[in-house]
Amino acid sequence: MHVTFLVYRLQRDRLMTTEFYRQDLEVLESIGCKVTVATSLKEVPRSTDLVFVWWWTWLWLVGPVLKLRGIPVCVTGSLEPEIYEGYRWYQRLLVRWGMRFADKSVFVSRYMIERLRKLMDLDGPLYCPHVVMDEYRPLSPTNERAEPRVVFNVAWKRTENMKRKMLPELIEAFALVKERMPEARLVLAGEPVDGQALLERMVEERSLEGHVEFLGKISKEQKIRYMQSCGAYYQCSRHEGFGLAIAEAMACGAPVVVNRRTAIPEVVGDAGYYVEDETPEAIADRLVEALADPEASRELGCEAADRVDRLFRFARRRDFFADLLPKMLRPGIARRESQAGGVGRAASSAA
């Protein structure tokens, strides 16, 4: 099966550095697909059997062209209701109109499906969550934490994203943590861009220099090491379509400190510390709880890693698309794939 992986208007260098794109490229390759990557319509080959689109945002533009070519379209990703509701009326209209050109729409959280059903007509939405790659594992079978007094977070420091991830609230909370636990440290990773200056100013105003470290953009290997060693991973977000970084930290055995908004409880279940409210005081209470009892946090991290193993590993998404995509092919292509063994056989051999 020849599949075109289309992320419209994306800079190509982000394909392999953004985890969810990389995952789905590996999913398609692991089930035996010949994959062409495209960031524009002109890059979609005429010979492609199916187009695998990330995001519904531009489907209104690319969908009609693909349907005129008779190419099946599978679209996936995150259509966060909170972002959709913030669109202007014509943007919402374009998203809804574009969705009619998708033969299958695959959402990464049940929360999104439930909320969007109240905002628009959804035609047969499917659910398949994000997954965590196998390299995200606890450092040891016992999940010992090398840095039990470190709070870690990784997030892109674009101003809007930084506020969505509630990082200013984290700085305020950590000032309270430091008063109760002077040995605690906060380590923040992620590309600095335009929002980091605010965080650095807050650190200086609260005399937290030497207790807060800004790593900037780090490698995947560095991120995994911090997730494997930290005493707590923080991510209280105002909204999440899934919360992949939370799941990655859980897979590494990190006790996560989160809130109950949007899709986050769907990922965390009972395997994390939930803040009672989103005040700095409430956040600080949960961070101190996680840091002050390393043994309890270590055990909770083991539960978190087990939850990821059960619900969010690569095989789940691979098997889902190995079953779905052949059913979407045009009849002649489907017969050809069936005679050749198809993607189902490739997925079986990869299992």
XYZ file of C-alpha atoms in Angstrom:
351
model
C 0.000 0.000 0.000
C 1.341 3.407 -0.985
C 0.399 5.947 1.707
C 1.099 9.668 1.602
C 1.712 11.161 5.033
C 0.444 14.732 4.672
C 1.006 17.468 7.250
C 0.003 20.564 5.329
C 2.343 23.582 5.527
C 4.647 22.006 8.109
C 8.373 22.688 8.171
C 9.909 19.336 7.287
C 12.532 19.463 10.006
C 9.727 19.130 12.565
C 8.577 15.760 11.280
C 11.142 13.688 13.142
C 11.570 16.030 16.107
C 7.848 16.093 16.940
C 7.053 12.832 18.657
C 3.518 12.214 17.382
C 4.519 12.714 13.731
C 7.498 10.407 14.140
C 5.326 7.776 15.808
C 2.804 7.631 12.990
C 5.494 7.538 10.325
C 6.944 4.515 12.136
C 3.469 3.000 12.493
C 2.893 3.192 8.739
C 6.318 1.787 7.922
C 5.960 -1.020 10.487
C 2.765 -2.292 8.846
C 4.458 -2.514 5.471
C 3.329 0.707 3.805
C 5.402 2.538 1.240
C 5.336 6.065 2.696
C 5.684 9.382 0.879
C 5.915 12.482 3.060
C 4.143 15.604 1.811
C 3.671 19.102 3.189
C 1.721 20.413 0.188
C -0.801 19.076 -2.297
C 1.667 19.154 -5.173
C 3.827 16.645 -3.264
C 1.023 14.057 -3.121
C 1.830 11.479 -5.838
C -0.888 10.543 -8.317
C -0.050 6.902 -7.607
C -0.797 7.061 -3.879
C -3.437 4.640 -2.583
C -4.408 6.615 0.514
C -3.595 9.938 2.169
C -2.941 9.941 5.909
C -3.561 13.523 7.065
C -2.473 15.036 10.364
C -4.871 17.721 11.669
C -8.352 18.715 10.548
C -7.315 22.384 10.264
C -6.561 22.427 6.528
C -8.887 19.641 5.444
C -11.272 22.172 3.919
C -8.498 23.067 1.456
C -6.819 19.722 0.703
C -9.882 17.487 1.093
C -11.793 18.545 -2.052
C -8.713 18.047 -4.244
C -8.012 14.587 -2.832
C -11.644 13.547 -3.253
C -11.614 14.738 -6.879
C -8.637 12.428 -7.393
C -10.607 9.596 -5.803
C -8.065 9.078 -3.015
C -9.308 7.836 0.388
C -8.469 10.166 3.289
C -7.736 9.152 6.866
C -7.268 12.100 9.213
C -5.951 11.939 12.761
C -4.602 14.129 15.524
C -5.977 16.525 18.079
C -8.922 18.840 17.476
C -9.094 20.375 20.918
C -12.582 21.685 21.709
C -11.145 24.608 23.692
C -9.136 25.767 20.670
C -12.045 25.124 18.281
C -14.397 27.220 20.430
C -11.880 30.084 20.277
C -11.925 30.156 16.468
C -13.854 32.824 14.618
C -17.182 31.699 13.157
C -15.797 31.246 9.657
C -12.855 29.193 10.938
C -15.259 26.852 12.752
C -17.332 26.628 9.581
C -14.280 25.685 7.519
C -13.268 22.983 9.994
C -16.771 21.466 9.973
C -17.005 21.649 6.201
C -13.568 20.113 5.781
C -14.399 17.137 7.981
C -16.848 15.830 5.372
C -13.895 15.006 3.114
C -12.397 12.551 5.604
C -13.343 8.934 5.031
C -12.196 8.165 8.576
C -11.476 10.535 11.470
C -9.337 9.112 14.267
C -9.181 11.095 17.513
C -6.550 10.567 20.210
C -8.823 10.945 23.251
C -12.372 10.037 24.180
C -12.681 13.428 25.821
C -12.355 15.149 22.437
C -15.027 12.973 20.860
C -17.484 13.566 23.697
C -16.988 17.353 23.739
C -16.966 17.797 19.961
C -20.211 15.853 19.654
C -21.816 18.692 21.609
C -20.312 21.308 19.305
C -20.830 19.767 15.870
C -22.095 16.742 13.980
C -19.408 14.053 14.075
C -19.758 11.303 11.491
C -18.505 8.018 12.954
C -15.490 9.278 14.944
C -12.929 6.620 15.834
C -10.701 6.504 18.901
C -7.065 5.501 19.027
C -4.842 7.233 21.590
C -1.345 8.531 21.250
C 1.242 5.957 22.236
C 4.626 6.007 23.935
C 7.669 4.578 22.210
C 9.573 1.718 23.809
C 12.654 3.761 24.766
C 10.565 5.499 27.445
C 11.044 3.081 30.366
C 12.058 3.305 34.049
C 15.808 3.289 34.503
C 15.632 0.118 36.621
C 13.030 -2.555 37.480
C 12.679 -1.009 40.946
C 12.245 2.512 39.503
C 14.744 4.133 41.853
C 14.786 7.917 41.395
C 18.279 9.407 41.138
C 17.063 12.994 41.713
C 14.162 12.655 44.189
C 14.137 16.401 44.978
C 13.917 17.571 41.367
C 10.696 18.760 39.723
C 10.935 18.463 35.936
C 8.869 19.863 33.075
C 9.378 20.007 29.331
C 7.334 22.420 27.229
C 7.736 24.719 24.260
C 8.131 28.242 25.682
C 6.006 30.060 23.138
C 3.978 32.524 25.228
C 0.561 31.052 24.493
C 1.732 27.480 25.025
C 3.587 28.401 28.208
C 0.429 29.919 29.659
C -1.618 26.908 28.555
C 0.822 24.638 30.406
C 0.505 26.882 33.519
C 4.243 27.469 33.854
C 3.926 30.895 35.533
C 1.798 29.179 38.188
C 4.534 26.566 38.541
C 7.154 29.253 39.293
C 4.863 30.766 41.936
C 4.226 27.331 43.412
C 7.895 26.426 43.447
C 8.693 29.527 45.499
C 6.400 28.037 48.150
C 7.994 24.616 47.752
C 11.449 26.105 48.354
C 10.298 27.607 51.666
C 9.311 24.128 52.867
C 12.036 22.147 51.100
C 15.150 24.306 50.567
C 16.943 21.429 48.798
C 14.301 21.146 46.055
C 15.171 22.111 42.478
C 13.066 22.917 39.437
C 14.366 21.957 35.982
C 12.586 23.383 32.943
C 13.323 22.155 29.421
C 11.969 23.197 26.066
C 12.763 25.632 23.274
C 12.830 29.103 24.880
C 11.294 31.260 22.081
C 9.367 34.355 23.239
C 7.851 33.210 26.536
C 10.873 32.228 28.585
C 11.797 35.806 29.477
C 8.700 36.046 31.651
C 9.651 32.894 33.552
C 13.232 34.073 34.019
C 11.972 37.397 35.358
C 9.658 35.601 37.801
C 12.575 33.456 39.005
C 14.689 36.570 39.640
C 11.870 38.438 41.416
C 11.345 35.496 43.786
C 15.069 34.979 44.441
C 14.987 31.463 42.993
C 18.289 31.708 41.109
C 20.303 28.573 41.772
C 17.114 26.604 42.447
C 15.570 26.853 38.965
C 17.454 25.685 35.868
C 16.466 26.430 32.265
C 17.867 23.771 29.946
C 16.471 25.103 26.687
C 15.887 22.668 23.858
C 17.170 19.211 24.763
C 17.523 15.905 22.945
C 15.079 13.048 23.327
C 17.748 11.103 25.209
C 18.203 13.954 27.700
C 14.465 14.240 28.163
C 14.197 10.539 28.930
C 17.045 10.721 31.459
C 15.346 13.537 33.360
C 12.014 11.715 33.284
C 13.722 8.587 34.603
C 15.448 10.404 37.475
C 13.184 13.258 38.623
C 11.211 13.226 41.850
C 8.122 14.618 40.131
C 7.014 15.597 36.637
C 4.699 18.621 36.541
C 2.084 19.296 33.888
C -1.051 21.110 34.936
C -2.476 22.296 31.606
C -5.543 24.384 30.939
C -6.390 21.937 28.167
C -4.842 18.894 26.515
C -6.039 16.849 23.572
C -4.166 13.909 25.129
C -1.053 14.868 27.100
C 1.745 12.925 25.427
C 4.557 14.320 27.593
C 2.612 13.237 30.678
C 2.340 9.701 29.307
C 6.048 9.689 28.438
C 6.965 10.720 31.979
C 4.657 8.037 33.379
C 6.310 5.445 31.133
C 9.659 6.448 32.664
C 8.277 5.841 36.151
C 7.964 9.512 37.095
C 5.264 10.463 39.599
C 3.233 13.086 37.736
C 1.590 16.153 39.285
C -1.394 17.111 37.147
C -4.875 18.637 37.213
C -8.212 17.136 36.230
C -8.846 19.149 33.083
C -9.863 17.844 29.663
C -8.094 14.601 28.588
C -5.500 14.487 31.380
C -7.415 12.134 33.753
C -7.982 9.802 30.793
C -4.223 9.408 30.517
C -3.250 9.412 34.193
C -6.084 7.430 35.777
C -5.260 6.821 39.450
C -1.498 6.794 38.825
C -0.659 10.404 39.628
C -0.929 13.287 42.086
C -3.899 15.555 41.307
C -3.984 19.163 42.500
C -7.141 20.045 44.423
C -7.378 23.374 42.633
C -5.022 25.326 40.391
C -3.742 27.901 42.865
C 0.016 28.054 43.477
C -0.669 26.894 47.034
C -2.488 23.754 45.868
C 0.181 22.998 43.280
C 2.911 23.448 45.888
C 1.124 21.055 48.264
C 1.146 18.270 45.666
C 4.741 18.906 44.647
C 5.876 18.725 48.262
C 3.844 15.538 48.756
C 5.579 13.945 45.775
C 9.070 15.060 46.812
C 8.772 14.447 50.549
C 7.971 10.726 50.329
C 10.270 9.212 47.676
C 9.136 5.660 48.413
C 5.448 6.414 47.889
C 6.283 8.384 44.749
C 8.463 5.569 43.449
C 5.586 3.092 43.888
C 3.127 5.463 42.213
C 5.593 5.814 39.348
C 5.633 2.027 38.991
C 1.836 2.079 38.712
C 2.099 4.828 36.101
C 4.601 2.858 34.008
C 2.383 -0.201 34.195
C -0.626 1.839 33.055
C 1.278 3.063 30.006
C 2.381 -0.500 29.202
C -1.237 -1.662 29.310
C -2.902 1.209 27.444
C -0.505 3.369 25.457
C 2.238 1.363 23.787
C 3.212 1.379 20.101
C 1.532 -1.947 19.276
C -1.905 -0.504 20.017
C -1.734 2.210 17.367
C 0.110 -0.037 14.910
C -2.537 -2.753 15.144
C -5.358 -0.211 14.927
C -4.155 1.220 11.618
C -3.132 -2.186 10.277
C -6.795 -3.135 10.601
C -8.329 0.177 9.489
C -6.346 1.281 6.439
C -6.896 -1.782 4.188
C -10.657 -1.365 4.645
C -10.415 2.163 3.226
C -8.795 1.214 -0.083
C -10.586 1.405 -3.387
C -11.805 -2.065 -4.459
C -9.136 -2.689 -7.091
C -6.354 -1.591 -4.750
C -7.807 -3.665 -1.907
C -7.805 -6.806 -4.085
C -4.205 -6.141 -5.072
C -3.158 -5.720 -1.449
C -5.035 -8.847 -0.419
C -3.317 -10.904 -3.098
C 0.069 -9.474 -2.097
C -0.415 -10.198 1.583
C -1.333 -6.624 2.542
C -0.510 -4.594 5.584
C -2.149 -7.065 7.939
C 0.557 -9.641 7.214
C 3.248 -6.981 7.692
C 1.774 -6.061 11.079
C 1.632 -9.680 12.131
C 5.259 -10.227 11.232
C 6.234 -7.094 13.138
C 4.382 -8.140 16.300
